[in-house]
Structure formats: C-alpha cells, structure tokens
Short mmCIF file of C-alpha atoms in Angstrom, two decimals:
data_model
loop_
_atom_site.label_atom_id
_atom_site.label_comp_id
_atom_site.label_asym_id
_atom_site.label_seq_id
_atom_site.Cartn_x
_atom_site.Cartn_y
_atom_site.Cartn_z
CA UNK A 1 121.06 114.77 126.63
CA UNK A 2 120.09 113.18 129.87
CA UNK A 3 119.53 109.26 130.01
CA UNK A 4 115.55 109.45 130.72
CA UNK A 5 115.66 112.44 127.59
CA UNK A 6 116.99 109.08 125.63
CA UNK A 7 114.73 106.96 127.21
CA UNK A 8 111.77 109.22 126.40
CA UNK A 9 112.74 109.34 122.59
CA UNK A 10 113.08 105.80 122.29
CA UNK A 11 109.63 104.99 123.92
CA UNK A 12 108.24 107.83 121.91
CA UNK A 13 109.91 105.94 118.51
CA UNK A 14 108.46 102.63 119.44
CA UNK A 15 105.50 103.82 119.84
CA UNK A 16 104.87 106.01 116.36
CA UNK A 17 106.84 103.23 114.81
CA UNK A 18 103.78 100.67 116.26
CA UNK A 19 101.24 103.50 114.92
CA UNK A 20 102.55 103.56 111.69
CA UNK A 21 102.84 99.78 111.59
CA UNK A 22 98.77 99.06 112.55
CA UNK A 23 97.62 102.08 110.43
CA UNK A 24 99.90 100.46 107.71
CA UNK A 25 97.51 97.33 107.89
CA UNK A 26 94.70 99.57 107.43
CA UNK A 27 94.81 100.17 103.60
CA UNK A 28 92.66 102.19 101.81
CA UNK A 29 93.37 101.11 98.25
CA UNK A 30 95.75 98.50 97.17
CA UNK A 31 97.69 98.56 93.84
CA UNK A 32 98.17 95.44 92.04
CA UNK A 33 102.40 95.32 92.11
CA UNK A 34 102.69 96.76 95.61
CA UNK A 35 102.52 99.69 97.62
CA UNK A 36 98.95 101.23 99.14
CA UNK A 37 97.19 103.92 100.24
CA UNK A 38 97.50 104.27 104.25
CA UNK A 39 98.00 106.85 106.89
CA UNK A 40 100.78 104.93 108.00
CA UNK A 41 103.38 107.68 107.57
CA UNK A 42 101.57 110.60 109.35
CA UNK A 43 103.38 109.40 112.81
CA UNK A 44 106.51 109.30 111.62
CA UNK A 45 106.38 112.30 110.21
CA UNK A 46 105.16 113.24 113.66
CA UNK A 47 107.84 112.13 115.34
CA UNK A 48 110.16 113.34 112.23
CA UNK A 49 109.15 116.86 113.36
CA UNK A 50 109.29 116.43 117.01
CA UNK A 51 112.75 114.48 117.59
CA UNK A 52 115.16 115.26 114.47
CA UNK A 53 116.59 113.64 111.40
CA UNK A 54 119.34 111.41 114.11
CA UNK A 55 116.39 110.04 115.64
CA UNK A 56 113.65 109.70 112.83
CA UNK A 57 115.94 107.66 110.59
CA UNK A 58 115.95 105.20 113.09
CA UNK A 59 112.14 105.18 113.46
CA UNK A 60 112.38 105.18 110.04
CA UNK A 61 114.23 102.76 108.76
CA UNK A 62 112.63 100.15 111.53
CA UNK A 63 109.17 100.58 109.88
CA UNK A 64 110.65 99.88 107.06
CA UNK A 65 112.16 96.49 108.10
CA UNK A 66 108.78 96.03 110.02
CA UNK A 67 107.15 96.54 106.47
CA UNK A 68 108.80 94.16 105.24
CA UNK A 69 108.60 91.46 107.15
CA UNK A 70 104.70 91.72 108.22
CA UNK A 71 103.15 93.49 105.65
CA UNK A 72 103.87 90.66 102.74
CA UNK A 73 107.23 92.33 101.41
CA UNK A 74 108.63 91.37 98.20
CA UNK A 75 111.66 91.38 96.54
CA UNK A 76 113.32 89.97 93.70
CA UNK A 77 116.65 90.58 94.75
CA UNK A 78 118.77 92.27 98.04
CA UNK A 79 118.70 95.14 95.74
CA UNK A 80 114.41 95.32 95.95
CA UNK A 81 114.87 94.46 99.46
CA UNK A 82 117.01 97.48 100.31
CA UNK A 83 115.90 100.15 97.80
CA UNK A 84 112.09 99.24 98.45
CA UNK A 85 111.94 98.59 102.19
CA UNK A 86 115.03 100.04 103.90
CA UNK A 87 115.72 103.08 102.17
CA UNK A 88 112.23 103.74 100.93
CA UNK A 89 111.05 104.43 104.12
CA UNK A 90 114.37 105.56 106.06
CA UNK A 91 113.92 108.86 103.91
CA UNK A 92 110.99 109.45 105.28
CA UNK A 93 112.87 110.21 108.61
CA UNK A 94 114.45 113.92 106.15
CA UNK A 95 111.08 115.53 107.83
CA UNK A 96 113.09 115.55 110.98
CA UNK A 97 114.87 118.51 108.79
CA UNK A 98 112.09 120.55 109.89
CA UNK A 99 112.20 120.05 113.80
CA UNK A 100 110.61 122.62 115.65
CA UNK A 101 109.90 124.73 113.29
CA UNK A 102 105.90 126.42 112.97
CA UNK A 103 104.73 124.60 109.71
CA UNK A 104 107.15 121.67 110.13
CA UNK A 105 104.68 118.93 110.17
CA UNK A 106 103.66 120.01 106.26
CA UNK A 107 107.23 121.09 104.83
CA UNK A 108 108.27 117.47 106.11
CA UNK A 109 105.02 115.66 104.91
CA UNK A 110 105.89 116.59 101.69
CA UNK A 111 109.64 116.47 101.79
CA UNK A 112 109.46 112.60 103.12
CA UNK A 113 107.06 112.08 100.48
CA UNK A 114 109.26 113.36 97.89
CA UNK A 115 112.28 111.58 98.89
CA UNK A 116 110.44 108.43 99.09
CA UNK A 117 109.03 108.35 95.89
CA UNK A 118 112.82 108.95 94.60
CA UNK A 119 113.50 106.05 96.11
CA UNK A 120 110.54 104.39 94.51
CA UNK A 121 110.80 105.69 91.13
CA UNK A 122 114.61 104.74 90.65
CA UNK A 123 113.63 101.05 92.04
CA UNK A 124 110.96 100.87 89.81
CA UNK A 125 112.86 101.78 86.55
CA UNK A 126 115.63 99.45 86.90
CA UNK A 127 114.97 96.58 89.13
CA UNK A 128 111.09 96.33 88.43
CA UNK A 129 111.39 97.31 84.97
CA UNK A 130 111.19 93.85 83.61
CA UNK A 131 107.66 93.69 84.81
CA UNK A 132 106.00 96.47 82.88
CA UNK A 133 103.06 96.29 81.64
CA UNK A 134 102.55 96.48 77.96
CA UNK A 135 99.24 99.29 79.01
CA UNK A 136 99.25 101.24 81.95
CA UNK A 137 96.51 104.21 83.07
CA UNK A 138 95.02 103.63 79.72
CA UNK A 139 98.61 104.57 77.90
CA UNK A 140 101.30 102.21 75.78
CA UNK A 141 103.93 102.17 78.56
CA UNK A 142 107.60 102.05 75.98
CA UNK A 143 109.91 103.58 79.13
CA UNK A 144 110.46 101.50 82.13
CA UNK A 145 111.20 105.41 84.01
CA UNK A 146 107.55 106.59 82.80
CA UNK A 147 106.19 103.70 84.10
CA UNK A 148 107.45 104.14 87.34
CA UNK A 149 106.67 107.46 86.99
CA UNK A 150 102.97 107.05 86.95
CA UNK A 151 102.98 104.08 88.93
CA UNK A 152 104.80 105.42 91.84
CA UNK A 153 104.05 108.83 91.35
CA UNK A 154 100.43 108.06 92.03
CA UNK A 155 100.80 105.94 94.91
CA UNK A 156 102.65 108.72 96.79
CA UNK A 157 100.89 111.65 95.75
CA UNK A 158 97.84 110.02 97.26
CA UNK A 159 99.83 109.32 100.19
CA UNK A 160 101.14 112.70 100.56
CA UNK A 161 97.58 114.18 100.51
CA UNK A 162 96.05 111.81 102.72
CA UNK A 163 99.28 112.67 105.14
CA UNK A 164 98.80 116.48 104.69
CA UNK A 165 94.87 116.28 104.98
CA UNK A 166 95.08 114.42 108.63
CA UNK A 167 98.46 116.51 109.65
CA UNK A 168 96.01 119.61 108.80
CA UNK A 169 92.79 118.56 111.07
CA UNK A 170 95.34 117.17 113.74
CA UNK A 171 97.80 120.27 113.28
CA UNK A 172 96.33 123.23 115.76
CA UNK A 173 95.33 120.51 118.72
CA UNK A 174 98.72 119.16 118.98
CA UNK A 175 100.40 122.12 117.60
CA UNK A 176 102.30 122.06 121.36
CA UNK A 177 103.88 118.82 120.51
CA UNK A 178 104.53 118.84 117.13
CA UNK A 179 107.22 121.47 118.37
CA UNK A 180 108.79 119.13 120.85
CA UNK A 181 106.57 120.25 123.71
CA UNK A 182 105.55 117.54 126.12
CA UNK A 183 101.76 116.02 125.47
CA UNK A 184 100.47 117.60 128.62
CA UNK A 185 101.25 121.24 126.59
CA UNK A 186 98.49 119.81 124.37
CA UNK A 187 95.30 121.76 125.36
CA UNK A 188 91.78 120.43 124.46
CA UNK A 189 88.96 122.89 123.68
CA UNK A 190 85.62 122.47 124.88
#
C-alpha cells in the first residue's frame, strides 16, 4: 500500500475513533456497576468493515484506552483494566472479518458484539464476582457466571440492537463506503 493509502487509513481511524469517543459520552441508559447504552460502537464497526481486522484492532483497542481514561474507567486490578478496557473493545475490531463484503456492516455488528460480551462475561464472573448482588432482575443471583450473564448480556444486546438499528437506516446511503469506496461514491437522493 502506498504511503498517502496509510495516511488515509490512519486519518480515517482517528476520526471514527473521535466518533465513537463523543457518541460514547452520549449515554442513553447507565447501569449502576458500569457499562451503558451508546452508539459509540457503530463507527468502529464502520471502519471495521471498511479497512480490515489489521487496521480496526488498532482503532479498536485505542477507544478502548480512550474509554478508559475519559469516560470514568474502573478497575480493581491490571486484570479489570485489561480484560474490561483493552480487550473488551479491541474485539470489536473482528468486524473487520467482514471487509467488503455486501451485508458486512450487520455480520460484524453482531460478531463485535458477541466477542465483546465474551470478554465481558468472563471479566465479570471472576474478577467482578465478589461484587454480586445478593438480587438481580428480580432473581436470587447464587452463580457469579449467571450474574454476568444477565448483567452483561443485557448491556450488549441493547447495544447490538441500537448498533444494528442505526447501521440499518445508515446502510443503503453509504452502502458505497461501507465497501471501501471513497465518500464521494456516496450518492444522496433527492
């Protein structure tokens, strides 16, 4: 690839990465241990789809640092730290998987979402575990796994839709560059 090809995808990563990071501010519903509803993944997974796994990780993985350290990260130990931040969100860059390909944008929506809440739910049963609640969703919570289950499980499915609702009504307008297609391919109807 030719330097200004690289210098393209870097700009391009900095600026989904920013997207994600102000949409990430913009939270729809908290919950009360972490993690919210947001549109904050949709442009990765834009930029998953356009550029490649190599490529998204990176994006990736720096939103998840970025999450971190402006979005009021927690962690109880390195261990939080990396499983919550760093490779919580660096998964989300597997979308890339389905580069150019016609329904890419959804297949990698819910792939990213998938391998994120792995991430999540394995966190959540062992490191968080300690802080279970004795009553969660109305039910006795005995397993730390089925609490992360639900807990993490919900947050993420919620994500997931909201990701596939807006990838849906943004999907046939930027269809052109969702393929890798430059954002002058993207046609507007009157």
């Amino acid at each position: 690839m030719r330097s200004d090809g690289k210098t393209r995808i870097l700009c391009e990563g900095a600026l989904f990465v920013a997207m994600a990071q102000v949409l990430g501010f913009v939270k729809l519903w908290e919950l009360p241990y972490g993690g919210s509803i947001t549109f904050a993944m949709l442009p990765l997974f834009i930029f998953s789809v356009r550029w490649g796994c190599r490529n998204a990780f990176l994006a990736s993985f720096s939103f998840g640092l970025l999450q971190f350290l402006f979005d009021g990260g927690f962690a109880l130990t390195w261990q939080s730290m990396l499983g919550d931040y760093i490779l919580a969100f660096g998964v989300l860059g597997l979308a890339g998987l389905f580069q150019g390909k016609r329904w890419g944008i959804f297949a990698g929506t819910i792939l990213g979402c998938a391998a994120r809440f792995t991430v999540h739910y394995v966190v959540g049963a062992t490191i968080w575990a300690a802080y279970m609640p004795d009553e969660f969703f109305g039910m006795t919570m005995t397993s730390p796994w089925t609490y992360s289950l639900l807990y993490n499980g919900s947050c993420m499915l919620l994500n997931m839709l909201l990701c596939l609702a807006a990838a849906g009504f943004l999907y046939r307008p930027l269809y052109p560059f969702l393929i890798g297609g430059d954002i002058f391919d993207v046609k507007v109807e009157s």
